[in-house]
XYZ file of C-alpha atoms in Angstrom:
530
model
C -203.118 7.041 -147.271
C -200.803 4.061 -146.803
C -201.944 1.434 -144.379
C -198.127 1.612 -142.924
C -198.674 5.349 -141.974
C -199.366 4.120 -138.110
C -195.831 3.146 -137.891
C -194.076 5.487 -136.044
C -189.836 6.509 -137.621
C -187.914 9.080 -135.760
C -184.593 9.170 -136.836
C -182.274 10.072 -134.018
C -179.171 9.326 -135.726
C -179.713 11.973 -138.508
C -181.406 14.572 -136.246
C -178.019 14.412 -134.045
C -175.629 13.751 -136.349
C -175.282 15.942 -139.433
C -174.452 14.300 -142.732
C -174.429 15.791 -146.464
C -176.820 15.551 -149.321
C -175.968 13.006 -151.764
C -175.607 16.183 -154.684
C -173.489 17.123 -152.879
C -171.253 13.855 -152.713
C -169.077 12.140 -155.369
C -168.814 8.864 -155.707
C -166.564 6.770 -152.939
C -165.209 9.836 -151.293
C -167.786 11.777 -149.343
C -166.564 14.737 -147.065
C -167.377 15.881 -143.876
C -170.429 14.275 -143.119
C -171.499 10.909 -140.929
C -174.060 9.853 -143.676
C -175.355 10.858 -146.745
C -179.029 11.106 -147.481
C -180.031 8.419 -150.493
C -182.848 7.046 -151.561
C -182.985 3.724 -152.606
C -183.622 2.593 -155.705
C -187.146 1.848 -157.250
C -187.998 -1.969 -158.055
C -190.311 -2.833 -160.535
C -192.047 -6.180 -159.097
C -191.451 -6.739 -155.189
C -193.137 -10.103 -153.857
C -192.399 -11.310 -150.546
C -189.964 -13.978 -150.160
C -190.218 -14.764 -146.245
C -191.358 -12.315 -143.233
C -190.463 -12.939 -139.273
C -193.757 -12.883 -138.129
C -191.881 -12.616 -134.670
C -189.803 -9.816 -135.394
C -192.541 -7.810 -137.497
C -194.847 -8.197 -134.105
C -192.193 -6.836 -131.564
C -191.627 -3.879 -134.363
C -196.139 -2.804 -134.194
C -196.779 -4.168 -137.504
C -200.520 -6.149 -137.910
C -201.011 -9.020 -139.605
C -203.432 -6.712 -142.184
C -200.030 -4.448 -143.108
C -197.931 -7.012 -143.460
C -200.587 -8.721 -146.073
C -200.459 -4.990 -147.767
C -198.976 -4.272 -150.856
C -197.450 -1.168 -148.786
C -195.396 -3.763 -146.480
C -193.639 -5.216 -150.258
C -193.299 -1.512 -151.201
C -191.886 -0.306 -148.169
C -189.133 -3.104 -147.203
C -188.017 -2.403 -150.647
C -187.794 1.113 -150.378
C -190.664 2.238 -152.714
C -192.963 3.632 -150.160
C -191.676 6.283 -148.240
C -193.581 6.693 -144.911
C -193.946 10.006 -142.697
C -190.339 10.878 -140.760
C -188.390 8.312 -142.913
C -184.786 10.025 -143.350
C -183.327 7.525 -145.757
C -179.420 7.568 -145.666
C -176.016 5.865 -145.923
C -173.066 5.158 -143.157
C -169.951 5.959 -143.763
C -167.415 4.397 -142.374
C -163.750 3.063 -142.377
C -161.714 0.055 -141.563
C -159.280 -2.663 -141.963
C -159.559 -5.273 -144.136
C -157.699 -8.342 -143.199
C -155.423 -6.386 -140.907
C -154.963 -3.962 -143.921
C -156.317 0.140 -143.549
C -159.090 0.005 -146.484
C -159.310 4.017 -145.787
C -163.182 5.043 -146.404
C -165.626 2.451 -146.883
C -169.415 3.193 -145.925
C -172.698 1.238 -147.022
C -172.271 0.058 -150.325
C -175.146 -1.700 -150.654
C -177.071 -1.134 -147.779
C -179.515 2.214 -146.862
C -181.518 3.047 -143.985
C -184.637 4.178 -144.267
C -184.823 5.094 -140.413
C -185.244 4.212 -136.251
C -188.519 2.861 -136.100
C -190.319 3.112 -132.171
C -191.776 0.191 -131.023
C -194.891 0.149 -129.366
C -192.263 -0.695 -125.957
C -190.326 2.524 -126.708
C -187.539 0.897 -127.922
C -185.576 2.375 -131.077
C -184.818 -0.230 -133.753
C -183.237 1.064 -137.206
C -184.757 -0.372 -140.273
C -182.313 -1.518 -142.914
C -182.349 -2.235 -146.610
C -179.423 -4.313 -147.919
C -179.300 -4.106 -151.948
C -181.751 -1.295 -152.123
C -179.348 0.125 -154.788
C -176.179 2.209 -155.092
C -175.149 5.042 -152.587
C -172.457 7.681 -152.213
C -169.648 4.199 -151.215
C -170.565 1.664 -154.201
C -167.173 2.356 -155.772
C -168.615 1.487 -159.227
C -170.675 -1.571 -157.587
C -174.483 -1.519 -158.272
C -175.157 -1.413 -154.769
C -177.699 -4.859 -155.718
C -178.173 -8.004 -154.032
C -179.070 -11.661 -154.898
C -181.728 -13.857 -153.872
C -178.926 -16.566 -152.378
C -177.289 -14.067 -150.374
C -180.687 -12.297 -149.067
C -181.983 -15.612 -147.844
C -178.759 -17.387 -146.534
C -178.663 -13.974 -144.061
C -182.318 -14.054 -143.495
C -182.259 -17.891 -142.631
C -178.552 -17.163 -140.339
C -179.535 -14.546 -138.455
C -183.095 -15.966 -137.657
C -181.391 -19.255 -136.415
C -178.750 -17.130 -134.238
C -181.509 -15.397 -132.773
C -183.113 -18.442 -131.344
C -180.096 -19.656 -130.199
C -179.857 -16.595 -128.019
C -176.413 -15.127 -130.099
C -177.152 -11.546 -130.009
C -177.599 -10.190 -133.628
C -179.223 -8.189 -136.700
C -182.486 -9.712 -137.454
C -184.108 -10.169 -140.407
C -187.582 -8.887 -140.780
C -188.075 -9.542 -144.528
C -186.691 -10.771 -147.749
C -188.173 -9.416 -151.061
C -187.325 -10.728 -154.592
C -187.334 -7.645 -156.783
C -188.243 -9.129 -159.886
C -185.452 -7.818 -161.883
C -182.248 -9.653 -162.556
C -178.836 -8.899 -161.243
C -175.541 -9.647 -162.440
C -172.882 -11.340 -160.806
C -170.620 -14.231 -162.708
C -174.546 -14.741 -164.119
C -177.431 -13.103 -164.206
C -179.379 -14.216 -160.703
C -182.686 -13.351 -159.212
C -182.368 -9.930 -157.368
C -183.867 -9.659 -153.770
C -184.114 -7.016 -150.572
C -183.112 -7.924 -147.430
C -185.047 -5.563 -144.845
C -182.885 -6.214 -141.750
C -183.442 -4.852 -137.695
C -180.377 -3.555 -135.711
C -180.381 -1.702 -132.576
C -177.419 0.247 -134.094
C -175.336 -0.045 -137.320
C -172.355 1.752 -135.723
C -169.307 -0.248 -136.361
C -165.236 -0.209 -135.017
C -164.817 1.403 -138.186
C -167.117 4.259 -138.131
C -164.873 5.820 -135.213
C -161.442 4.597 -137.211
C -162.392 7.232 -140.226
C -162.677 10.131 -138.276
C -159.262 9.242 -136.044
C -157.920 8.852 -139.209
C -158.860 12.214 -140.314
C -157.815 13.320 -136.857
C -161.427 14.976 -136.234
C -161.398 14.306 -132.686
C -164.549 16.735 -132.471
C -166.596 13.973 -134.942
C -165.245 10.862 -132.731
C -166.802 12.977 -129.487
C -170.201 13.593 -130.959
C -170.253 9.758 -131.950
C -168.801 8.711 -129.166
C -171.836 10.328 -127.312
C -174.520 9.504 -129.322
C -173.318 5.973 -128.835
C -173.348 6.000 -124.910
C -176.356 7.873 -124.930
C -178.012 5.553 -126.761
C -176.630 2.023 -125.629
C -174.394 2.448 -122.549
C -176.063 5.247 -120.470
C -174.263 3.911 -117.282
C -170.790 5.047 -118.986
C -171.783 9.071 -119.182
C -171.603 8.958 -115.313
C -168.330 7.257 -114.968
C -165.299 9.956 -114.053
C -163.972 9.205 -117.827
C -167.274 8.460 -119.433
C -164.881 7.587 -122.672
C -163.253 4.993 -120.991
C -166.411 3.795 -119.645
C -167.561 3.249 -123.143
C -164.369 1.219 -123.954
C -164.903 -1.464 -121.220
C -169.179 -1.564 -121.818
C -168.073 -2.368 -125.730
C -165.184 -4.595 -124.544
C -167.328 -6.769 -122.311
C -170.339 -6.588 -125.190
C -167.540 -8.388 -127.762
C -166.259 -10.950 -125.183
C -169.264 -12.521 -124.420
C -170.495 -12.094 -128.132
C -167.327 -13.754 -129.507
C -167.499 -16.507 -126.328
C -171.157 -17.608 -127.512
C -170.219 -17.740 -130.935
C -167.310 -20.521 -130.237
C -169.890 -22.182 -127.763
C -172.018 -22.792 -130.988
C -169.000 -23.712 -133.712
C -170.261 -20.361 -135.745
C -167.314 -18.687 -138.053
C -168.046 -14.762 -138.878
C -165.844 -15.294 -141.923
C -164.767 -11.376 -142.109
C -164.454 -9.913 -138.791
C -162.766 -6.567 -140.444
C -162.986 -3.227 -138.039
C -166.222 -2.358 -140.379
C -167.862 -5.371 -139.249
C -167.374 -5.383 -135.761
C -170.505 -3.877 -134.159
C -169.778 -1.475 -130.952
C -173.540 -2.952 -129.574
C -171.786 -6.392 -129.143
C -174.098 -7.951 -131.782
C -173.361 -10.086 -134.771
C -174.072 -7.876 -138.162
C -172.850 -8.746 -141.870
C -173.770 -12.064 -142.347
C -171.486 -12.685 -145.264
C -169.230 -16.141 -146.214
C -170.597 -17.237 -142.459
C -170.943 -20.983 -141.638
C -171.483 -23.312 -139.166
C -168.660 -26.080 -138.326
C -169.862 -29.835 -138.988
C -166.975 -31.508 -137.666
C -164.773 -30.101 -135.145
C -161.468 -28.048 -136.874
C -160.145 -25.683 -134.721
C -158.606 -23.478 -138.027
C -161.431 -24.298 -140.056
C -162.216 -21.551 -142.689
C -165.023 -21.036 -145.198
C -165.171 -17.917 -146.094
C -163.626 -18.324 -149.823
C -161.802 -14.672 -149.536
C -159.913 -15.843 -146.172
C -156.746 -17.460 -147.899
C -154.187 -16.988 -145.169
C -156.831 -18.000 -142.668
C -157.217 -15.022 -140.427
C -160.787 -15.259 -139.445
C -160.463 -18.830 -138.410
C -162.881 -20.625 -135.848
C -159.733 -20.370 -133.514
C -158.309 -16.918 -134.467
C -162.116 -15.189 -133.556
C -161.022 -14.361 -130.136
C -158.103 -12.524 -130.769
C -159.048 -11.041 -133.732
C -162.037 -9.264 -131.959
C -159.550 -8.079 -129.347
C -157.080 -6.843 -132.080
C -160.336 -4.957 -133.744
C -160.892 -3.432 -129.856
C -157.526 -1.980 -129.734
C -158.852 -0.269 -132.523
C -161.745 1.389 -131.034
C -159.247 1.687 -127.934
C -156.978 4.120 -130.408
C -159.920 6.360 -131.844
C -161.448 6.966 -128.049
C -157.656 7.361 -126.784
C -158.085 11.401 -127.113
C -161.674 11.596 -125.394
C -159.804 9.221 -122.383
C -156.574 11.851 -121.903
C -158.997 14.670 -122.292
C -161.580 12.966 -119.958
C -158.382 12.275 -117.166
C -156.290 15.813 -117.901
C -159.387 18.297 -119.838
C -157.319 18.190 -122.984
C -155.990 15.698 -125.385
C -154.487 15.325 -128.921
C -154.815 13.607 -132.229
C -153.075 10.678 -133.250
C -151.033 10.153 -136.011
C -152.484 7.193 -137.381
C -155.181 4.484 -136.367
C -153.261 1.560 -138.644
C -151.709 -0.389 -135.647
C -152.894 -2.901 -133.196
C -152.104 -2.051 -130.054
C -153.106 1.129 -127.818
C -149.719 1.760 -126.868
C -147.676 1.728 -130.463
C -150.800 4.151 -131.695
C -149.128 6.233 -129.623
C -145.829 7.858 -130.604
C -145.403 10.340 -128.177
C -146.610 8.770 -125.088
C -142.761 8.276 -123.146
C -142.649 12.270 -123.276
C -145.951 12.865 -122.313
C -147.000 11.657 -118.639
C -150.446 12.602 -119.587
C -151.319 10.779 -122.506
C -149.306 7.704 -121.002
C -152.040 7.581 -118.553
C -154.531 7.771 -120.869
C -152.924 5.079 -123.112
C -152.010 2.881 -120.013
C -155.700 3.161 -119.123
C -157.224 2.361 -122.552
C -154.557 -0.667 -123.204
C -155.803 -2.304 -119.062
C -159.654 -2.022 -121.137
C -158.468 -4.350 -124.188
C -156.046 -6.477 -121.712
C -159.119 -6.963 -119.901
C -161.040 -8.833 -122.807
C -158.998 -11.451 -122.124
C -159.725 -12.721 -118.660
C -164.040 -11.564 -120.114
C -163.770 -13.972 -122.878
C -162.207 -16.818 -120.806
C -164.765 -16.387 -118.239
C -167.664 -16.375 -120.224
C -166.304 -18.998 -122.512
C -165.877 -21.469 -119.182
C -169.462 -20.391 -118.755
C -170.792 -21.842 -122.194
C -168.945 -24.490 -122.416
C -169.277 -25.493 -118.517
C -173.735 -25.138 -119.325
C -172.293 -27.762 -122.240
C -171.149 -30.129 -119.892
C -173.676 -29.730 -117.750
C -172.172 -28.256 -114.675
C -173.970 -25.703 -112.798
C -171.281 -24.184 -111.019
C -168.136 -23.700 -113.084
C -164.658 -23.825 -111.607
C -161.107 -22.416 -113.388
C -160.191 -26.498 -113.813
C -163.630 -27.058 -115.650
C -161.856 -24.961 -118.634
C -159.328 -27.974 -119.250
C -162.069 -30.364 -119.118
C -163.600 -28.520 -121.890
C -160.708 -28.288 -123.892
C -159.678 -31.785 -123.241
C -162.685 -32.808 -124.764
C -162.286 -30.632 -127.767
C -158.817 -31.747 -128.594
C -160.721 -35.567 -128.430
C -163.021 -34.378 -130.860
C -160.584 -32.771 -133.026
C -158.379 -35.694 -133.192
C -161.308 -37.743 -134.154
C -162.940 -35.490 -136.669
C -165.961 -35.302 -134.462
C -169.018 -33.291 -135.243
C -169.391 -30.060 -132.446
C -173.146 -29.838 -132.365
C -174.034 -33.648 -132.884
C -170.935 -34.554 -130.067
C -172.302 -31.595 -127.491
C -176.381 -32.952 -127.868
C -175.438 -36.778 -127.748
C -173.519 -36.118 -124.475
C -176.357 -34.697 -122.943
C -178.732 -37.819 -123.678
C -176.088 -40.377 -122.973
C -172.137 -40.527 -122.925
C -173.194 -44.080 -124.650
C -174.517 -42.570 -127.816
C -171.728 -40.139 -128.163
C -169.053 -42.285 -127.585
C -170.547 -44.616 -130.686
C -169.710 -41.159 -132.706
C -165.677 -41.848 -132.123
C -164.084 -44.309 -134.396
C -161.755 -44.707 -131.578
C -163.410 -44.410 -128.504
C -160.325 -45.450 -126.136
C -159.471 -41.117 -125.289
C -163.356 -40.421 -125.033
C -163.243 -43.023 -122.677
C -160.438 -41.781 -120.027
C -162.114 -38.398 -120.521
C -165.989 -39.317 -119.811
C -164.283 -41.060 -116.614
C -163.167 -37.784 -115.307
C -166.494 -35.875 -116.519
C -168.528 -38.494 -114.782
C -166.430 -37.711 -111.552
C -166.661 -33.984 -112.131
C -170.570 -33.685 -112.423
C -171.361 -36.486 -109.765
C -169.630 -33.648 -107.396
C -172.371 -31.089 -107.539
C -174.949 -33.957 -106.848
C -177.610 -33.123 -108.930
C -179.964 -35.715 -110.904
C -179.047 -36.951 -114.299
C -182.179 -36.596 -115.383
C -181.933 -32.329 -114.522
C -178.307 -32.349 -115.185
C -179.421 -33.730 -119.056
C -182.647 -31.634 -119.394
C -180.042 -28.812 -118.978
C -177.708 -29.797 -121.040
C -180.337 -30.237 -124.186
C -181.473 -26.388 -123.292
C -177.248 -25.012 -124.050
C -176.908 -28.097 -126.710
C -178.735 -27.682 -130.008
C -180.680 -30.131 -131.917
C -180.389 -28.571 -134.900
C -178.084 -25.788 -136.495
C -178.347 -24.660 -140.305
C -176.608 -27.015 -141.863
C -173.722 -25.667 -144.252
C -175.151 -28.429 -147.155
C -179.065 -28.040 -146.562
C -178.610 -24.029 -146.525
C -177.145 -24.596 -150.154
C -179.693 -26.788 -151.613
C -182.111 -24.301 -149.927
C -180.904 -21.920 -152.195
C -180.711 -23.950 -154.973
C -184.303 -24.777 -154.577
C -184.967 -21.701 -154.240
C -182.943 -20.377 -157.191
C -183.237 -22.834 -159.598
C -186.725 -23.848 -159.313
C -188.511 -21.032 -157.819
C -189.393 -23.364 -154.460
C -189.459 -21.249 -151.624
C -191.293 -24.282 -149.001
C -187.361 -25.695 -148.030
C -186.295 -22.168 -146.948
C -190.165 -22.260 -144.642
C -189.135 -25.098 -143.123
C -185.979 -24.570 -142.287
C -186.987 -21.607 -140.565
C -189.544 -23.188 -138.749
C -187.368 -25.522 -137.579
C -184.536 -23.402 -136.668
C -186.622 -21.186 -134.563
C -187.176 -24.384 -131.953
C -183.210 -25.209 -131.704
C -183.117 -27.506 -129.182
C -186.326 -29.575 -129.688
C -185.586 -32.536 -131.001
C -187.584 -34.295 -133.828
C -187.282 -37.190 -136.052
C -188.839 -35.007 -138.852
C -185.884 -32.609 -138.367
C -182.901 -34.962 -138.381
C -181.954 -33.607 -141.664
C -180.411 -30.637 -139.586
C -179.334 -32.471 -137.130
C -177.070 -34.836 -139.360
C -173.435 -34.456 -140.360
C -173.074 -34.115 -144.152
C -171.884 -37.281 -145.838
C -168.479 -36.762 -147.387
C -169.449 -35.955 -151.033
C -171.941 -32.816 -149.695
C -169.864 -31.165 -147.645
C -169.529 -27.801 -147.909
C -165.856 -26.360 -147.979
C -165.928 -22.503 -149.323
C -168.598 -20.422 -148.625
C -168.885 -16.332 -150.337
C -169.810 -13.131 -149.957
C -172.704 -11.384 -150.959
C -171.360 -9.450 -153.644
């Protein structure tokens, strides 16, 4: 009897949600199914790379299972516990504003919704567990460096409240894995409350199964946005909850400097959290267009381009729910010709001869319109905590930005600029080589904040909670790898996560994160997994 067999896996998704056996799947193009069932592939030596002792707690394990040799089995897939339903997504989606057509977890496999001791559903995900029925002709693998770079980011955006994937362990396999050279191959057993992206709807509207994008559609409101099945077009409903979920997702992320590097359709979660933690990075010093990601050559996913690009993936999502909207306003609706546009209305071809499905699209294309005025709200929210101003108004927005611009002119660091401002406007005017425009603009932030007539000393204790101490640092995740890597150290990756898990506590013995790179260690490309 395994010492795991306490845990408790029900696995909604597949009980609702019909999928096909893998024998019955070829390669890349599976048909008619959700999923496929897969099992992943047996590893001859797991060891335990790094656990969240946080996120293994909220999830029911002991401290006695996770010592097991059942916990290394398991988060690599070679224990199978009792109502584990192992399978793979499928999915579509664009790529880089280009219709990939199917896609689907390449190299990542579910082994199942594990119940909390709370109640609450969290699926339990292995990324490089081995091929499944999407690998192309990939070997469905991972590498140590990209396990723990995703273990380490997602554990730091966690802490500094981004909602997100979490990591609950990485596993080195003990076998090698080949990539432009042989590197150590590793698990990553990640927590999502779903794994249901933009792009799982955009396969089946592009198959024009409205019947699939119904039964998804429900599962998903069922199980995230209950509120939305009592609305008069519970469809629609589900629109605006996702709509909302990705402005203030998207608005936090800028608030922090954090670049997604690929937010394709497939990437885009419809729970509003941050998943696929490829060629991400956070920004030293301020670039408004900065790119890593070492894929993103025209510059699409830039630190600027993130809010309209999520909006542009929304009218996505907007297109596939378009026919549950008309049917939910008129009792019937139609299929689309194509999901490869980016707006509600030009998905539409038919619409100016149809009065009913012009009200469905005018409806759906008022939810996407409406991320706008979301985003900029909650983004004057952020960025108005930043400045420490407890009660934001619309001019507070230009203050922001004005600051920004400062900073961008002056090659400024975001997170360094953002905590030193909340000590002392001394200290962080120091940071400016020339400090004449930081001047002008403290002037009028001095004026703004002495308004709401509230106590430095509060008004700076608040600004140090929004303001972190300490981000992963592009160069210090890198020669934690390399450590790692190259000389089989795992104690840099330890601390770094025990320091990231305290953000905004501020230590000498952590200035290492808290310090710009010096020219000659600056990161400029960062890369996918694979």
């Amino acid at each position: 009897m395994s010492t795991l067999d306490s845990l408790e896996f029900d696995n909604r998704f597949t009980n609702e949600l019909d999928g096909d056996e893998i024998l019955l799947n070829t390669p890349r193009q599976v048909q008619g199914a959700m999923f496929s069932h897969v099992k992943p592939t047996p590893t001859s030596m797991p060891s335990l790379i790094a656990i969240s002792d946080e996120m293994a707690e909220e999830l029911g394990f002991t401290q006695e299972q996770l010592e097991s040799d059942d916990f290394a089995q398991m988060v690599t897939g070679n224990l199978v516990l009792p109502g584990m339903d192992s399978f793979a997504m499928r999915y579509g989606g664009h790529q880089f504003g280009n219709w990939a057509g199917q896609l689907g977890d390449g190299r990542a496999i579910n082994l199942g919704e594990l119940v909390t001791p709370s109640g609450e559903r969290r699926t339990l995900q292995l990324k490089g567990a081995g091929p499944t029925p999407y690998s192309r002709t990939a070997d469905g693998l991972a590498v140590l460096r990209s396990s723990v770079r995703e273990f380490l980011t997602s554990e730091a955006m966690f802490h500094l409240g981004v909602p997100t994937t979490r990591a609950l362990a990485a596993v080195a396999t003990g076998e090698q894995v080949l990539r432009e050279r042989a590197f150590p191959g590793a698990v990553l057993a990640r927590i999502g409350r779903s794994h249901v992206r933009v792009g799982t709807f955009q396969y089946f509207t592009a198959r024009r199964d409205d019947e699939a994008i119904a039964a998804l559609a429900r599962y998903v409101a069922e199980r995230h946005y209950p509120d939305s099945l009592s609305a008069q077009s519970p469809a629609l409903a589900l629109l605006d909850a996702v709509v909302a979920a990705q402005a203030a997702l998207v608005a936090h992320w800028q608030s922090i400097g954090f670049i997604h590097g690929v937010m394709n359709t497939d990437n885009s979660s419809i729970t509003g959290d941050t998943i696929d933690y490829g060629p991400c990075a956070f920004m030293d010093e301020y670039v408004p267009d900065k790119v890593f990601s070492s894929i993103d050559h025209g510059g699409r996913y830039a630190y600027s381009n993130q809010p309209h690009l999520a909006q542009w993936n929304l009218a996505n999502l907007a297109q596939c729910l378009l026919p549950l909207i008309e049917r939910d306003m008129h009792g019937d609706g139609a299929s689309r010709d194509t999901a490869s546009t980016d707006t509600v209305t030009q998905s539409v071809h038919d619409a100016d001869t149809d009065p009913g499905r012009q009200a469905a699209v005018d409806a759906a294309q008022a939810s996407v319109d409406a991320f706008t005025g979301l985003f900029e709200a909650a983004w004057l929210e952020r960025f108005s905590r930043k400045l420490g101003i407890e009660s934001p108004r619309e001019e507070d927005a230009s203050l922001a930005r004005d600051l920004l611009d400062i900073m961008a002119a002056d090659s400024a660091d975001f997170t360094l600029t953002f905590r030193q401002l909340g000590a002392t406007a001394d200290v962080a005017r120091d940071a400016f080589n020339d400090p004449d425009q930081f001047d002008a603009w403290q002037a009028r932030w001095l004026t703004r904040v002495a308004e709401e007539a509230r106590p430095a000393a509060d008004r700076q204790r608040d600004m140090q909670r929004v303001n972190p101490a300490v981000i992963p640092r592009n160069h210090q995740v890198e020669a934690m790898i390399r450590s790692a890597i190259d000389e089989n150290d795992l104690g840099p990756l330890e601390n770094m996560l025990a320091m990231l898990a305290d953000p905004f506590d501020e230590r000498a013995e952590r200035s290492f994160l808290a310090t710009p790179p010096e020219l000659v260690e600056r990161v400029t490309q960062t890369f996918c997994g694979t």
